mmCIF file of C-alpha atoms and ligand atoms in Angstrom:
data_model
loop_
_atom_site.group_PDB
_atom_site.id
_atom_site.type_symbol
_atom_site.label_atom_id
_atom_site.label_comp_id
_atom_site.label_asym_id
_atom_site.label_seq_id
_atom_site.Cartn_x
_atom_site.Cartn_y
_atom_site.Cartn_z
ATOM 1 C CA MET A 4 82.866 61.067 105.142
ATOM 2 C CA SER A 5 85.579 58.625 104.152
ATOM 3 C CA SER A 6 89.281 58.525 104.819
ATOM 4 C CA GLU A 7 90.034 56.658 101.595
ATOM 5 C CA GLN A 8 93.142 58.105 99.973
ATOM 6 C CA THR A 9 94.626 57.984 96.485
ATOM 7 C CA PHE A 10 97.939 58.944 94.971
ATOM 8 C CA ILE A 11 97.595 61.418 92.106
ATOM 9 C CA ALA A 12 100.634 62.746 90.256
ATOM 10 C CA ILE A 13 101.023 65.363 87.569
ATOM 11 C CA LYS A 14 103.689 63.927 85.282
ATOM 12 C CA PRO A 15 106.616 65.977 83.873
ATOM 13 C CA ASP A 16 104.655 66.941 80.722
ATOM 14 C CA GLY A 17 101.741 68.204 82.818
ATOM 15 C CA VAL A 18 104.076 70.300 84.971
ATOM 16 C CA GLN A 19 105.946 71.693 81.929
ATOM 17 C CA ARG A 20 102.699 72.489 80.120
ATOM 18 C CA GLY A 21 101.292 74.551 82.969
ATOM 19 C CA LEU A 22 98.546 72.065 83.812
ATOM 20 C CA ILE A 23 99.087 71.978 87.579
ATOM 21 C CA SER A 24 96.266 74.354 88.461
ATOM 22 C CA PRO A 25 93.587 72.976 86.097
ATOM 23 C CA ILE A 26 94.267 69.414 87.268
ATOM 24 C CA ILE A 27 94.237 70.309 90.978
ATOM 25 C CA SER A 28 91.146 72.380 90.377
ATOM 26 C CA ARG A 29 89.112 69.373 89.195
ATOM 27 C CA PHE A 30 89.818 67.427 92.377
ATOM 28 C CA GLU A 31 89.160 70.491 94.550
ATOM 29 C CA LYS A 32 85.896 71.375 92.806
ATOM 30 C CA LYS A 33 84.675 67.797 93.045
ATOM 31 C CA GLY A 34 84.970 68.127 96.823
ATOM 32 C CA TYR A 35 88.020 66.015 97.559
ATOM 33 C CA LYS A 36 90.528 67.022 100.218
ATOM 34 C CA LEU A 37 94.213 67.554 99.481
ATOM 35 C CA VAL A 38 96.244 65.976 102.294
ATOM 36 C CA GLY A 39 99.729 65.812 100.764
ATOM 37 C CA ILE A 40 101.566 67.648 97.977
ATOM 38 C CA LYS A 41 105.125 68.098 96.762
ATOM 39 C CA LEU A 42 107.007 68.971 93.592
ATOM 40 C CA THR A 43 109.801 66.453 93.278
ATOM 41 C CA ASN A 44 112.374 64.992 90.936
ATOM 42 C CA ALA A 45 111.680 61.297 91.385
ATOM 43 C CA SER A 46 114.627 58.900 91.413
ATOM 44 C CA GLU A 47 114.943 56.082 88.911
ATOM 45 C CA GLU A 48 114.745 53.627 91.810
ATOM 46 C CA LEU A 49 111.447 55.102 93.025
ATOM 47 C CA LEU A 50 109.941 55.109 89.532
ATOM 48 C CA LYS A 51 110.935 51.504 88.870
ATOM 49 C CA GLU A 52 109.249 50.502 92.099
ATOM 50 C CA HIS A 53 106.209 52.672 91.388
ATOM 51 C CA TYR A 54 105.747 51.011 87.982
ATOM 52 C CA ALA A 55 107.040 47.559 89.047
ATOM 53 C CA ASP A 56 103.916 45.852 87.639
ATOM 54 C CA LEU A 57 104.822 47.104 84.155
ATOM 55 C CA GLN A 58 108.510 46.155 84.123
ATOM 56 C CA THR A 59 108.086 43.495 81.433
ATOM 57 C CA LYS A 60 106.243 45.829 79.041
ATOM 58 C CA PRO A 61 108.113 47.042 75.959
ATOM 59 C CA PHE A 62 107.335 50.676 76.830
ATOM 60 C CA PHE A 63 108.768 50.384 80.363
ATOM 61 C CA PRO A 64 112.219 51.973 79.651
ATOM 62 C CA GLY A 65 110.536 54.856 77.807
ATOM 63 C CA LEU A 66 108.041 55.274 80.631
ATOM 64 C CA VAL A 67 110.808 55.562 83.225
ATOM 65 C CA LYS A 68 112.710 58.025 80.988
ATOM 66 C CA TYR A 69 109.547 60.113 80.569
ATOM 67 C CA MET A 70 108.940 60.208 84.310
ATOM 68 C CA LEU A 71 112.599 61.199 84.888
ATOM 69 C CA SER A 72 112.432 64.044 82.347
ATOM 70 C CA GLY A 73 111.370 66.704 84.837
ATOM 71 C CA PRO A 74 109.677 67.338 88.153
ATOM 72 C CA VAL A 75 106.509 65.495 89.104
ATOM 73 C CA LEU A 76 103.781 67.024 91.303
ATOM 74 C CA ALA A 77 102.977 64.247 93.757
ATOM 75 C CA MET A 78 99.709 64.477 95.691
ATOM 76 C CA VAL A 79 97.481 62.566 98.067
ATOM 77 C CA TRP A 80 93.737 63.224 97.825
ATOM 78 C CA GLU A 81 91.172 61.960 100.306
ATOM 79 C CA GLY A 82 87.417 61.349 100.298
ATOM 80 C CA LYS A 83 84.579 58.961 99.571
ATOM 81 C CA ASP A 84 85.473 56.537 96.772
ATOM 82 C CA VAL A 85 88.399 58.751 95.767
ATOM 83 C CA VAL A 86 90.480 55.947 94.185
ATOM 84 C CA LYS A 87 87.826 54.953 91.667
ATOM 85 C CA THR A 88 86.491 58.462 91.119
ATOM 86 C CA GLY A 89 90.021 59.823 90.755
ATOM 87 C CA ARG A 90 90.513 57.452 87.807
ATOM 88 C CA VAL A 91 87.249 58.698 86.308
ATOM 89 C CA LEU A 92 88.426 62.312 86.612
ATOM 90 C CA LEU A 93 91.715 61.325 84.887
ATOM 91 C CA GLY A 94 90.063 59.453 82.012
ATOM 92 C CA ALA A 95 91.303 56.456 80.020
ATOM 93 C CA THR A 96 95.033 55.688 79.887
ATOM 94 C CA ASN A 97 95.081 56.413 76.140
ATOM 95 C CA PRO A 98 94.067 60.087 75.856
ATOM 96 C CA LEU A 99 92.550 59.524 72.411
ATOM 97 C CA ALA A 100 90.103 57.111 74.058
ATOM 98 C CA ALA A 101 89.522 59.375 77.070
ATOM 99 C CA VAL A 102 86.207 61.200 76.909
ATOM 100 C CA PRO A 103 86.118 64.991 76.747
ATOM 101 C CA GLY A 104 85.598 66.425 80.214
ATOM 102 C CA THR A 105 88.234 64.137 81.702
ATOM 103 C CA ILE A 106 91.749 65.420 82.311
ATOM 104 C CA ARG A 107 93.398 63.176 79.711
ATOM 105 C CA GLY A 108 90.444 63.645 77.353
ATOM 106 C CA ASP A 109 90.864 67.421 77.490
ATOM 107 C CA PHE A 110 94.621 67.866 77.784
ATOM 108 C CA ALA A 111 96.495 65.043 76.063
ATOM 109 C CA ILE A 112 96.934 63.007 72.865
ATOM 110 C CA ASP A 113 99.660 60.346 73.227
ATOM 111 C CA VAL A 114 99.549 57.536 75.803
ATOM 112 C CA GLY A 115 103.226 58.204 76.555
ATOM 113 C CA ARG A 116 102.408 61.862 77.382
ATOM 114 C CA ASN A 117 99.164 61.457 79.283
ATOM 115 C CA VAL A 118 99.938 64.165 81.886
ATOM 116 C CA CYS A 119 98.756 62.465 85.069
ATOM 117 C CA HIS A 120 98.777 59.345 87.197
ATOM 118 C CA GLY A 121 96.153 57.938 89.547
ATOM 119 C CA SER A 122 96.218 54.815 91.702
ATOM 120 C CA ASP A 123 94.122 51.960 90.300
ATOM 121 C CA SER A 124 93.051 50.340 93.595
ATOM 122 C CA VAL A 125 92.952 51.075 97.317
ATOM 123 C CA GLU A 126 95.797 48.606 97.745
ATOM 124 C CA SER A 127 98.055 50.228 95.136
ATOM 125 C CA ALA A 128 97.164 53.659 96.538
ATOM 126 C CA LYS A 129 98.547 52.570 99.912
ATOM 127 C CA LYS A 130 101.722 51.266 98.301
ATOM 128 C CA GLU A 131 102.208 54.397 96.189
ATOM 129 C CA ILE A 132 101.515 56.853 99.021
ATOM 130 C CA GLY A 133 104.089 54.979 101.125
ATOM 131 C CA LEU A 134 106.629 55.196 98.304
ATOM 132 C CA TRP A 135 106.240 58.890 97.525
ATOM 133 C CA PHE A 136 105.434 60.354 100.951
ATOM 134 C CA GLY A 137 106.702 60.111 104.500
ATOM 135 C CA LYS A 138 104.050 59.755 107.222
ATOM 136 C CA ASP A 139 104.823 63.291 108.478
ATOM 137 C CA GLU A 140 104.058 64.713 105.021
ATOM 138 C CA ILE A 141 100.389 63.714 105.146
ATOM 139 C CA VAL A 142 98.204 66.302 106.841
ATOM 140 C CA SER A 143 95.036 65.715 108.842
ATOM 141 C CA TYR A 144 92.299 68.383 108.946
ATOM 142 C CA THR A 145 88.584 68.852 108.428
ATOM 143 C CA PRO A 146 87.573 71.442 105.809
ATOM 144 C CA THR A 147 84.759 73.646 107.140
ATOM 145 C CA ILE A 148 82.873 73.175 103.848
ATOM 146 C CA PHE A 149 82.502 69.443 104.383
ATOM 147 C CA LYS A 150 78.966 69.755 105.758
ATOM 148 C CA TRP A 151 78.036 71.184 102.338
ATOM 149 C CA ILE A 152 79.684 68.299 100.464
ATOM 150 C CA TYR A 153 78.810 65.235 102.544
ATOM 151 C CA GLU A 154 75.269 64.417 103.659
HETATM 152 P P1 IDP B 228 97.345 54.142 83.995
HETATM 153 O O1 IDP B 228 98.360 55.258 84.129
HETATM 154 O O2 IDP B 228 96.080 54.621 83.364
HETATM 155 O O3 IDP B 228 97.108 53.412 85.288
HETATM 156 P P2 IDP B 228 98.976 51.874 83.166
HETATM 157 O O4 IDP B 228 98.545 50.751 82.284
HETATM 158 O O5 IDP B 228 99.178 51.597 84.607
HETATM 159 O O6 IDP B 228 97.942 53.089 82.948
HETATM 160 O O7 IDP B 228 100.318 52.437 82.540
HETATM 161 C C1 IDP B 228 101.110 53.364 83.247
HETATM 162 C C2 IDP B 228 101.576 54.429 82.308
HETATM 163 O O8 IDP B 228 102.436 53.844 81.332
HETATM 164 C C3 IDP B 228 100.491 55.122 81.511
HETATM 165 O O9 IDP B 228 99.829 56.157 82.216
HETATM 166 C C4 IDP B 228 101.279 55.644 80.336
HETATM 167 O O10 IDP B 228 101.993 56.850 80.671
HETATM 168 C C5 IDP B 228 102.296 54.548 80.107
HETATM 169 N N1 IDP B 228 101.841 53.602 79.092
HETATM 170 C C6 IDP B 228 100.880 52.658 79.190
HETATM 171 N N2 IDP B 228 100.722 52.005 78.043
HETATM 172 C C7 IDP B 228 101.621 52.533 77.186
HETATM 173 C C8 IDP B 228 101.944 52.270 75.800
HETATM 174 O O11 IDP B 228 101.378 51.405 75.138
HETATM 175 N N3 IDP B 228 102.934 53.051 75.263
HETATM 176 C C9 IDP B 228 103.599 54.017 75.956
HETATM 177 N N4 IDP B 228 103.310 54.288 77.246
HETATM 178 C C10 IDP B 228 102.336 53.567 77.847
HETATM 179 MG MG1 MG B 229 98.396 52.230 86.410
#
């Protein structure tokens, strides 16, 4: 078992399009553990910090506007190699390049409407979880099915 955590968010388009349950379902079925979840209207300040690495990109203003356009489902998922594997479940940033079977490959077309976010490293996961969640919003528990998931 591993206590590695990642920040996964369903973006406003994913929420509006009714994709909350299919996206959560993929992480649940894989065997990962949900340890934090909330539906929230993110502030501009939070989003600018969340995407600080991209602030010089030409699409940055549009990205912030997109993320402000409706509620975001913010989540923390935990398990072995969850940061890297979470990105695999999401698929490539550009949904047209994302392979079928991935979330973006199955549910999206435009890069600016790619329905979900996932941390790209353990370090950025820590930063993002700290930005979006308070310590008291992360839950600790052991699912009884874990002996059937981990060797
Ligand atoms: P990631 O979400 O796969 O980690 P990043 O490069 O970190 O991809 O970009 C963050 C988000 O910015 C993307 O998920 C996407 O919504 C948006 N984005 C990235 N590149 C473009 C672009 O060329 N045009 C419009 N939006 C983009
Ligand atoms: Mg990224």
